[in-house]
XYZ file of C-alpha atoms in Angstrom:
651
model
C -34.971 -12.955 10.583
C -33.827 -14.593 13.666
C -33.075 -12.409 16.791
C -29.562 -13.426 18.378
C -26.912 -11.674 20.258
C -24.282 -9.707 18.004
C -21.192 -11.311 17.483
C -23.120 -15.045 17.616
C -24.382 -14.864 14.106
C -23.528 -17.586 11.731
C -22.150 -16.268 8.340
C -21.063 -17.424 4.924
C -18.270 -15.599 5.089
C -15.662 -17.851 6.386
C -11.733 -17.098 6.982
C -11.355 -19.282 4.074
C -13.154 -16.857 2.038
C -10.530 -14.299 2.546
C -8.058 -16.033 0.608
C -10.197 -19.003 -1.534
C -10.252 -17.998 -5.266
C -8.475 -14.953 -4.082
C -5.121 -13.045 -5.393
C -3.911 -9.951 -5.067
C -3.648 -7.693 -7.996
C -1.059 -5.198 -8.792
C 1.536 -3.965 -11.162
C -0.299 -3.547 -14.475
C 1.961 -2.951 -17.366
C 1.986 -2.591 -20.899
C 5.056 -3.462 -23.437
C 7.344 -0.544 -23.242
C 7.487 -0.797 -27.202
C 3.707 0.758 -28.093
C 3.658 -1.324 -31.131
C 3.318 -4.400 -29.270
C -0.401 -3.707 -28.325
C -1.474 -7.437 -28.014
C -0.737 -8.242 -24.436
C -1.427 -6.285 -21.064
C 0.609 -7.740 -17.806
C -0.155 -7.675 -14.044
C 1.172 -9.266 -11.068
C -1.067 -11.614 -8.934
C -0.114 -12.321 -5.278
C -1.478 -16.063 -4.516
C -1.750 -17.095 -1.074
C -2.454 -20.255 -2.091
C 0.811 -20.592 -3.700
C 2.809 -19.527 -0.180
C 1.911 -15.992 -1.133
C 4.327 -15.971 -4.196
C 3.845 -13.316 -6.954
C 2.970 -14.343 -10.238
C 3.288 -12.670 -13.718
C 0.239 -12.726 -15.647
C -0.882 -11.621 -19.352
C -3.764 -11.033 -21.151
C -4.024 -11.417 -24.633
C -6.240 -8.921 -26.583
C -6.600 -10.805 -29.645
C -7.270 -14.386 -28.372
C -8.638 -13.291 -25.278
C -6.776 -15.659 -23.189
C -4.947 -15.200 -19.964
C -1.905 -16.850 -19.129
C 0.636 -17.261 -16.144
C 3.892 -16.690 -17.337
C 6.206 -17.047 -14.158
C 6.996 -20.457 -13.336
C 5.978 -22.144 -10.152
C 9.586 -22.017 -8.456
C 9.841 -18.433 -9.285
C 8.581 -15.172 -7.513
C 8.238 -11.911 -9.107
C 8.775 -9.589 -6.068
C 11.597 -7.072 -5.222
C 12.424 -5.928 -1.655
C 13.998 -2.563 -2.486
C 12.733 -0.445 0.256
C 11.918 -3.580 2.024
C 8.319 -2.761 0.900
C 9.219 -3.402 -2.887
C 6.822 -2.262 -5.742
C 7.119 -2.469 -9.153
C 9.176 -5.682 -10.074
C 9.405 -6.282 -13.888
C 9.097 -4.514 -17.198
C 8.212 -5.929 -20.745
C 9.845 -4.722 -23.988
C 8.805 -6.578 -27.408
C 7.226 -9.567 -25.339
C 10.349 -10.003 -23.378
C 10.165 -9.912 -19.695
C 12.787 -8.610 -17.270
C 11.793 -9.070 -13.691
C 13.154 -9.295 -10.145
C 13.187 -12.972 -8.484
C 12.431 -13.078 -4.747
C 14.542 -15.715 -3.694
C 17.862 -14.314 -4.727
C 16.678 -10.596 -5.712
C 18.604 -10.894 -9.020
C 17.138 -9.880 -12.465
C 15.954 -12.596 -14.985
C 15.008 -12.530 -18.434
C 12.077 -14.616 -19.881
C 11.216 -14.779 -23.413
C 8.029 -16.098 -24.899
C 7.164 -17.836 -21.803
C 10.165 -19.973 -21.787
C 12.267 -20.748 -18.503
C 13.890 -17.351 -17.039
C 17.586 -17.042 -17.605
C 19.764 -15.332 -14.981
C 20.670 -11.456 -16.237
C 22.360 -10.355 -13.274
C 24.709 -12.024 -10.715
C 23.162 -13.577 -7.491
C 24.740 -13.396 -4.100
C 25.936 -10.015 -4.463
C 23.831 -8.107 -2.207
C 21.961 -6.503 -4.961
C 18.110 -5.696 -5.532
C 16.452 -4.047 -8.307
C 13.278 -2.202 -8.876
C 11.257 -0.141 -11.137
C 12.481 -1.213 -14.136
C 12.167 0.973 -17.526
C 13.590 -0.193 -20.883
C 14.504 2.231 -23.312
C 13.924 1.575 -27.004
C 16.359 4.400 -27.803
C 19.056 3.444 -25.803
C 18.183 -0.345 -25.706
C 19.139 -0.284 -21.992
C 17.097 -0.982 -18.645
C 17.105 1.822 -16.291
C 16.105 0.888 -12.700
C 16.680 1.471 -9.059
C 19.184 -0.752 -7.436
C 19.806 -1.189 -3.433
C 23.084 -2.640 -2.301
C 23.348 -4.425 0.726
C 26.857 -5.154 2.578
C 27.353 -6.688 5.858
C 27.159 -4.018 8.891
C 26.571 -1.321 6.425
C 23.506 0.822 5.669
C 22.032 0.085 2.177
C 23.099 2.297 -0.815
C 20.513 3.283 -3.555
C 21.198 4.437 -6.860
C 19.870 4.686 -10.609
C 21.687 2.054 -12.805
C 21.649 1.436 -16.556
C 21.773 -2.147 -17.469
C 22.650 -3.942 -20.567
C 19.725 -6.194 -21.533
C 22.086 -9.027 -22.528
C 25.235 -9.090 -20.977
C 23.781 -7.525 -17.420
C 26.809 -5.137 -17.475
C 25.481 -2.106 -15.024
C 26.933 1.519 -14.850
C 25.861 4.076 -12.208
C 23.559 7.209 -13.549
C 22.900 8.654 -10.166
C 24.006 8.059 -6.453
C 25.029 10.019 -3.487
C 21.336 10.685 -2.264
C 19.674 8.338 0.143
C 16.804 7.176 -2.169
C 15.803 7.182 -5.674
C 12.853 6.323 -7.767
C 11.089 7.016 -11.008
C 13.905 6.878 -13.552
C 12.100 7.586 -16.876
C 13.862 8.036 -20.154
C 12.290 10.677 -22.545
C 10.888 9.831 -26.253
C 13.716 10.614 -28.079
C 16.332 8.765 -25.639
C 18.214 11.927 -25.120
C 17.351 12.825 -21.464
C 16.700 10.891 -18.424
C 14.600 12.017 -15.080
C 14.409 10.637 -11.660
C 13.170 11.350 -8.588
C 15.547 11.466 -5.242
C 15.237 12.224 -1.357
C 17.329 12.393 1.594
C 16.954 11.355 5.441
C 14.837 12.100 7.370
C 12.092 12.861 4.669
C 9.968 10.041 3.168
C 8.801 10.204 -0.307
C 5.707 12.022 1.073
C 7.438 14.563 2.633
C 10.123 16.271 0.665
C 11.549 15.037 -2.624
C 13.123 16.505 -6.024
C 12.896 16.221 -9.414
C 16.157 15.853 -11.785
C 17.009 15.409 -15.373
C 20.014 14.681 -17.214
C 21.486 14.210 -20.695
C 22.440 10.363 -21.736
C 25.644 9.807 -23.407
C 25.080 8.446 -26.896
C 25.132 4.603 -25.748
C 23.183 5.258 -22.659
C 25.494 3.789 -20.237
C 25.860 7.037 -18.231
C 24.718 10.981 -18.195
C 26.699 13.704 -19.718
C 29.201 15.394 -17.473
C 27.631 18.625 -15.943
C 23.995 18.002 -17.572
C 22.502 16.989 -14.223
C 19.937 19.687 -13.460
C 17.275 20.216 -10.346
C 13.872 21.090 -11.491
C 12.810 23.874 -9.109
C 9.468 22.616 -8.131
C 9.600 24.555 -4.485
C 10.588 23.374 -1.194
C 9.388 20.525 0.767
C 7.025 19.510 -1.665
C 6.473 15.783 -2.669
C 7.070 15.003 -6.442
C 6.330 11.970 -7.835
C 5.543 9.792 -11.055
C 7.349 12.000 -13.812
C 6.588 11.031 -17.267
C 7.526 12.263 -20.599
C 5.147 13.266 -23.537
C 5.886 12.510 -27.068
C 7.072 15.915 -27.395
C 9.823 15.013 -24.494
C 7.919 17.569 -22.132
C 7.944 16.490 -18.430
C 4.848 15.952 -16.543
C 4.605 15.058 -12.808
C 2.595 15.066 -9.706
C 3.157 17.478 -6.852
C 1.221 18.340 -3.480
C 2.638 22.113 -4.254
C -1.082 23.284 -3.916
C -1.591 21.117 -0.631
C -3.048 18.587 -2.866
C -1.247 16.217 -4.933
C -2.137 17.513 -8.431
C -0.875 17.094 -12.160
C 1.738 19.562 -13.216
C 4.008 19.884 -16.436
C 7.039 21.944 -16.867
C 6.300 23.610 -20.181
C 8.603 24.799 -22.886
C 8.886 27.931 -21.294
C 10.468 26.316 -18.421
C 7.299 27.377 -16.324
C 5.660 24.853 -13.855
C 1.852 24.845 -14.380
C -0.908 22.938 -12.466
C -2.911 21.403 -15.405
C -5.916 20.396 -13.156
C -6.262 22.139 -9.802
C -8.535 19.988 -7.312
C -8.881 20.054 -3.751
C -8.567 16.382 -4.407
C -5.669 13.870 -4.252
C -3.945 12.524 -7.589
C -2.232 9.158 -6.352
C -0.963 8.177 -3.067
C 1.995 8.043 -0.710
C 5.019 6.179 -2.464
C 5.345 3.146 0.294
C 5.949 0.840 -2.788
C 7.970 1.771 -6.395
C 5.996 2.369 -9.402
C 2.271 2.670 -10.231
C 0.593 4.793 -12.322
C -2.008 7.635 -11.435
C -2.283 9.191 -14.750
C -1.487 8.202 -18.227
C -0.269 10.141 -21.453
C -1.701 9.648 -24.836
C 0.171 7.231 -26.425
C -0.156 8.570 -29.836
C 0.990 11.908 -28.549
C -2.008 13.707 -28.693
C -3.360 16.593 -26.090
C -5.318 13.969 -24.158
C -3.982 12.956 -20.230
C -6.300 10.331 -18.516
C -6.280 11.076 -14.663
C -7.549 9.404 -11.470
C -8.224 12.185 -9.237
C -9.777 10.546 -5.941
C -9.734 7.200 -8.018
C -12.293 8.624 -10.715
C -11.406 8.429 -14.398
C -11.230 11.635 -16.396
C -9.878 12.657 -19.788
C -8.012 15.925 -19.739
C -7.448 18.036 -22.750
C -4.160 20.194 -22.045
C -5.064 22.578 -24.628
C -8.324 23.791 -23.647
C -8.287 22.203 -19.971
C -11.585 20.644 -20.219
C -12.299 17.124 -18.853
C -14.622 14.310 -19.957
C -15.568 11.835 -17.276
C -15.252 8.173 -17.692
C -18.041 7.343 -15.888
C -19.290 4.012 -17.357
C -16.834 1.268 -15.924
C -19.239 0.430 -13.207
C -16.777 1.182 -10.431
C -16.122 3.714 -8.146
C -12.236 3.707 -7.748
C -9.664 3.250 -10.321
C -5.897 2.794 -9.818
C -2.650 1.877 -11.597
C -4.098 3.240 -15.051
C -2.360 2.369 -18.324
C -3.241 3.348 -22.201
C -2.378 1.185 -25.228
C -2.083 2.667 -28.809
C -4.962 0.754 -29.927
C -7.308 3.075 -27.740
C -7.778 0.434 -24.610
C -7.481 1.942 -21.034
C -6.206 -0.708 -18.575
C -6.388 -0.391 -14.662
C -7.400 -1.905 -11.400
C -10.828 -0.874 -10.182
C -13.198 -1.655 -7.315
C -16.213 -0.197 -5.210
C -17.694 -0.469 -2.305
C -19.762 -3.653 -3.544
C -17.177 -5.014 -5.845
C -13.622 -6.704 -5.383
C -10.631 -5.421 -7.288
C -10.306 -6.433 -10.720
C -8.235 -5.836 -13.693
C -10.354 -4.223 -16.017
C -10.065 -3.359 -19.867
C -11.674 -0.014 -21.297
C -12.361 0.674 -24.964
C -12.349 4.174 -25.348
C -13.824 4.157 -28.465
C -16.772 1.984 -27.839
C -16.963 2.559 -24.065
C -16.987 -1.009 -23.614
C -15.830 -2.621 -20.398
C -14.467 -5.999 -19.954
C -13.312 -7.824 -16.741
C -9.940 -9.422 -17.530
C -9.211 -10.761 -13.729
C -11.359 -10.704 -10.745
C -9.088 -10.734 -7.366
C -11.992 -13.183 -6.095
C -15.002 -14.884 -7.264
C -17.258 -15.691 -4.217
C -21.090 -16.205 -4.643
C -22.141 -14.782 -1.467
C -25.491 -12.725 -1.321
C -25.161 -8.847 -0.927
C -27.209 -9.340 1.981
C -24.463 -10.181 3.859
C -22.286 -7.415 3.066
C -22.373 -4.155 4.952
C -22.258 -0.982 3.029
C -19.935 2.110 4.689
C -20.892 5.400 5.851
C -18.397 8.396 5.465
C -18.359 9.928 8.782
C -16.565 12.849 10.623
C -16.258 13.667 14.270
C -14.490 16.242 16.557
C -11.635 14.879 18.365
C -10.478 16.063 21.953
C -8.900 19.093 20.824
C -11.615 20.192 18.654
C -10.043 19.303 15.317
C -11.679 17.060 12.846
C -11.080 13.460 11.946
C -12.615 11.127 9.415
C -13.581 7.406 8.812
C -15.969 4.828 7.548
C -18.586 3.588 9.567
C -20.067 -0.140 8.661
C -22.966 -1.132 10.973
C -23.381 -5.045 11.444
C -24.958 -6.737 8.328
C -26.305 -10.091 7.746
C -29.891 -10.775 5.888
C -30.688 -13.560 8.106
C -30.015 -11.882 11.635
C -31.009 -8.759 13.870
C -29.448 -8.043 17.420
C -31.533 -8.882 20.386
C -34.076 -6.171 21.807
C -32.074 -3.521 23.853
C -28.588 -4.656 22.710
C -26.234 -2.728 20.877
C -23.129 -4.258 18.668
C -19.771 -4.553 19.852
C -17.304 -2.037 17.767
C -14.309 -2.947 16.085
C -12.179 0.142 15.754
C -9.558 -0.242 12.949
C -6.284 1.618 12.779
C -4.575 1.735 9.471
C -0.718 1.253 9.117
C 1.902 3.459 7.609
C 1.112 5.842 9.525
C 1.095 7.691 6.273
C -1.749 5.875 4.468
C -5.316 5.609 4.826
C -8.373 3.387 4.500
C -10.660 3.319 1.293
C -14.190 2.250 1.191
C -13.757 -0.569 -0.738
C -15.002 -4.292 -0.564
C -13.056 -5.702 2.189
C -13.966 -9.429 2.916
C -12.081 -9.104 6.277
C -14.138 -6.390 7.415
C -17.069 -8.412 6.006
C -16.258 -11.310 8.355
C -16.858 -9.100 11.236
C -19.929 -7.331 10.287
C -21.524 -10.515 9.070
C -21.095 -11.938 12.503
C -22.700 -8.961 14.365
C -19.655 -6.659 14.723
C -19.828 -2.903 13.770
C -16.594 -1.594 12.336
C -15.096 1.744 12.107
C -11.851 2.496 9.851
C -10.372 5.385 11.262
C -8.455 8.092 8.601
C -6.810 9.768 11.553
C -5.028 12.915 11.208
C -1.925 12.161 9.242
C -3.749 9.837 6.710
C -3.203 10.469 3.152
C -6.348 11.709 0.874
C -7.186 14.669 2.845
C -4.351 17.250 1.503
C -0.774 17.818 2.501
C -1.876 20.050 5.756
C -3.926 17.081 7.069
C -1.188 14.691 6.330
C 1.584 16.656 7.839
C -0.614 16.998 11.232
C 0.793 14.194 12.640
C 4.512 15.150 12.607
C 5.325 15.049 16.098
C 2.209 13.653 17.192
C 2.395 10.182 16.305
C 1.145 8.031 19.352
C -1.041 11.060 20.236
C -3.368 12.123 17.553
C -3.865 8.851 16.092
C -4.845 7.438 19.489
C -7.016 10.352 20.164
C -8.880 10.086 16.706
C -9.611 6.073 17.305
C -10.775 6.921 20.786
C -12.663 9.513 19.993
C -14.390 7.888 16.984
C -15.270 4.945 19.160
C -16.906 7.301 21.803
C -18.587 9.050 19.114
C -20.344 6.212 18.033
C -20.880 5.371 21.216
C -22.663 8.837 22.030
C -24.815 8.528 19.026
C -26.148 4.945 20.284
C -24.751 2.886 17.545
C -22.588 0.654 19.466
C -22.239 -0.709 22.774
C -19.558 1.202 24.888
C -18.455 -1.396 27.274
C -17.478 -3.624 23.743
C -15.056 -1.576 22.211
C -12.551 -3.324 20.412
C -9.502 -1.994 18.404
C -7.188 -3.983 16.005
C -4.191 -2.560 13.607
C -1.199 -4.019 11.552
C 2.008 -2.549 11.703
C 1.714 1.379 12.100
C -1.804 0.554 12.988
C -0.461 -1.880 15.427
C 1.259 0.412 17.245
C -1.848 2.717 17.334
C -3.682 -0.265 18.688
C -1.190 -1.084 21.520
C -0.679 2.916 22.482
C -4.519 3.186 22.825
C -4.723 -0.203 24.887
C -1.868 1.309 27.082
C -2.569 4.960 27.430
C -6.217 4.991 27.541
C -9.272 3.141 28.944
C -11.743 3.437 26.112
C -11.073 -0.061 24.602
C -12.244 -3.404 26.190
C -9.809 -5.372 24.092
C -7.690 -5.396 21.024
C -5.336 -7.568 18.461
C -1.963 -6.291 17.250
C -0.848 -7.674 13.906
C 3.077 -7.319 13.418
C 2.603 -3.978 15.702
C 5.047 -1.947 17.271
C 5.574 -1.882 21.196
C 8.973 -0.414 21.482
C 9.328 2.969 19.336
C 12.560 3.671 20.871
C 13.800 0.093 19.636
C 12.351 0.727 15.977
C 14.163 3.797 15.743
C 17.541 1.987 16.470
C 16.733 -1.268 14.488
C 14.523 -0.902 11.515
C 15.778 -0.887 7.906
C 17.128 2.239 6.138
C 13.835 3.187 4.281
C 11.975 3.901 7.587
C 15.103 4.476 9.768
C 14.378 8.179 10.012
C 10.582 8.334 9.498
C 10.243 8.732 13.367
C 12.351 11.910 13.010
C 9.342 13.958 12.249
C 6.614 11.348 13.329
C 7.861 11.719 16.934
C 11.574 12.899 17.390
C 14.970 12.216 16.379
C 17.072 9.410 17.816
C 18.939 11.764 19.889
C 19.627 11.949 23.944
C 16.460 14.339 24.039
C 14.500 12.506 21.371
C 15.190 9.363 22.953
C 13.089 10.544 26.140
C 10.043 11.340 23.744
C 10.586 7.930 22.051
C 10.449 6.106 25.249
C 7.375 8.101 26.339
C 5.531 6.914 23.453
C 6.504 3.124 23.640
C 3.765 0.912 25.046
C 6.093 -1.511 26.130
C 7.590 0.898 28.684
C 4.122 1.335 30.518
C 2.719 -2.122 30.790
C 1.877 -1.142 34.416
C -1.191 0.906 32.770
C -2.630 -2.207 30.920
C -5.705 -3.155 32.304
C -7.247 -5.133 29.244
C -6.789 -8.513 27.265
C -4.571 -8.274 24.084
C -3.602 -10.598 21.212
C -0.476 -10.586 19.058
C 0.026 -12.091 15.792
C 3.636 -11.957 14.219
C 5.750 -13.368 11.541
C 8.982 -14.631 13.010
C 10.998 -13.350 9.393
C 9.707 -9.461 10.044
C 12.455 -7.315 9.428
C 10.216 -4.113 9.783
C 9.057 -4.675 13.070
C 11.290 -7.079 15.098
C 9.544 -10.330 16.318
C 10.801 -9.639 19.695
C 8.679 -6.556 20.163
C 5.361 -8.617 20.087
C 7.139 -11.340 22.256
C 7.806 -8.518 24.945
C 4.589 -7.059 24.975
C 2.837 -10.298 25.143
C 5.196 -11.409 28.087
C 4.159 -7.964 29.771
C 0.482 -8.548 29.513
C 0.813 -12.007 30.692
C 2.652 -10.850 33.769
C -0.223 -8.530 34.353
C -2.637 -11.388 34.808
C -4.508 -9.964 31.798
C -5.931 -12.461 29.005
C -2.974 -12.552 26.695
C -2.442 -14.488 23.196
C 0.443 -14.493 20.979
C 0.730 -16.404 17.610
C 4.118 -16.481 15.705
C 4.063 -17.480 12.298
C 6.876 -19.244 10.940
C 8.182 -17.911 7.604
C 6.189 -14.940 7.671
C 7.501 -11.445 7.197
C 5.777 -8.116 7.343
C 2.345 -8.924 6.533
C 0.886 -12.268 5.932
C 1.160 -14.088 2.552
C 0.444 -17.812 3.245
C -3.302 -18.519 3.099
C -3.314 -20.711 5.954
C -1.746 -18.072 8.085
C -4.264 -15.430 7.048
C -6.972 -17.560 7.582
C -5.619 -18.523 11.055
C -5.034 -14.943 12.419
C -8.553 -13.977 11.134
C -10.291 -16.789 13.060
C -8.029 -16.368 16.100
C -8.666 -12.541 16.530
C -12.457 -13.148 16.351
C -12.045 -16.067 18.722
C -10.122 -14.072 21.234
C -12.652 -11.359 20.908
C -15.573 -13.793 21.712
C -13.756 -15.016 24.710
C -13.030 -11.575 26.478
C -16.248 -9.918 25.670
C -18.471 -13.136 26.374
C -20.223 -13.887 23.341
C -20.413 -17.346 22.007
C -19.143 -17.590 18.386
C -21.049 -19.924 15.538
C -18.005 -20.935 14.397
C -15.804 -23.597 16.001
C -11.978 -22.442 16.585
C -9.625 -23.374 19.077
C -6.185 -23.082 17.702
C -5.274 -20.252 20.010
C -3.945 -20.340 23.576
C -5.278 -17.598 25.587
C -3.012 -17.170 29.077
C -5.056 -15.950 31.961
C -8.240 -17.034 30.465
C -10.935 -17.240 33.310
């Protein structure tokens, strides 16, 4: 084993490893006709195809996987800008949203897609559900007209003519339109500004007309699930009983509306079932497709079978993975989901519940890299400045070929997640391993406001964004320094989107970090409140303050762009020029300010990229660029050659 300076280690994990043979896996689905059991479907996000989403299917009988989506189509919706579930399948026919024009298309038996809804009408569709009883598609529609706020509704669509009728409208947002097994009722989730779906949502039911085009007048009913609770993922049992997830108990748990009209927590746990609905769709639990008493859940990502009659549970502990999400149960006894762990990349797996055989249908990536180059996480908790607790995962440097020089401690990269209502998991992240295999330590911070720790912890960030997250990232870094695990003079931070804001705020309002990198991060909170898209346009009302005369004073105070005179460190910015969530001019303004201060500064603007990079070459370049920037600022020599980043004021 060679002794060498931390950061200078040569690693087989390159930026190309991040995208090479790699796809994003999401949106598992089964045919909504339960008698069609031969195929399971999922979406692959392919960086090497300019980030397009392709629908794939696996045939259970032939054991063959097929890409259904032609190369010039992209299965992706822009509803809420973040999108989500973008297709449905009924009797082998696929109905999907195409990214380019946001229209719905029909594709039968892997033939060329045929347009179902009109183009150029400013309409977007998501979270489609096909009702066999009504022979209609039910989905969320978002209407965009010039100089107006988008309008959202639940609509019914004829699967042949594309004719649309409105089922529900008037609220700001909708999700999860689902028709009962007998086709007589429909349910949906709705919420209004300034709430986000993890704040307060309401569950509604209504009777459908005979033809399914509308709801029966006067039949719309709100299910009383309590005030200020986040309700999500409603589903109908075979006996037309509603189940759903609620955080009434402080944790997202599984509930049912029983035949007596009572709401019952089916499996009380101080563990979360599911997570924040940034994207539409997803399935954290699934009902017995044959109408039995069992429900399969994924509390905390662990699979269990719950018998609703006895209340007893049985673990499904033989998959070989630790975390499971987007779970679906076929009538032939197969369970499908996306699974991963700290040492395994996400994969679509098939679980035979009868034989307990597990098959991997698709791996998100196949890399022949020795496990000796992978760092394993340690869950840690530390005390914040105001004596509260924060959580995270610590990854020490790890490379089987190297160790640090005597008396040297590693640099630390603190990572602030996006959202900010989101969280870090301890799954295998090749971007993170890129750093640890080169001699960096990494801390993933689940600061106050993160999900996965209950509603109280999630809501603790209200009014405190830009304060608590900054404190938790800073105190976490200093905690590791005091523990003697990292070099306090080489503390770095990065983050994307809302994590980019936390990064900028840490670098502006504290002197803890030596340098940092913002990926499409927010520099001007006040401008964000005034300019961002509908879904997040009132998000800051609770996180910081409403966009009022008094509130704008607070928004101004929390915006790093307004306090560049406090910046005394180097900063790098990586930004897409078509970002509609965080306008590109924010990165340009912050870069100009740091440059004017005479501090090392770099800005890389990626043409054609939106909020989050999808193209392989840009993902690779941003990763290499960030590491190169840190090497120049911290003064170590990288083992990799890279010079595709212009750094201003570098001495």
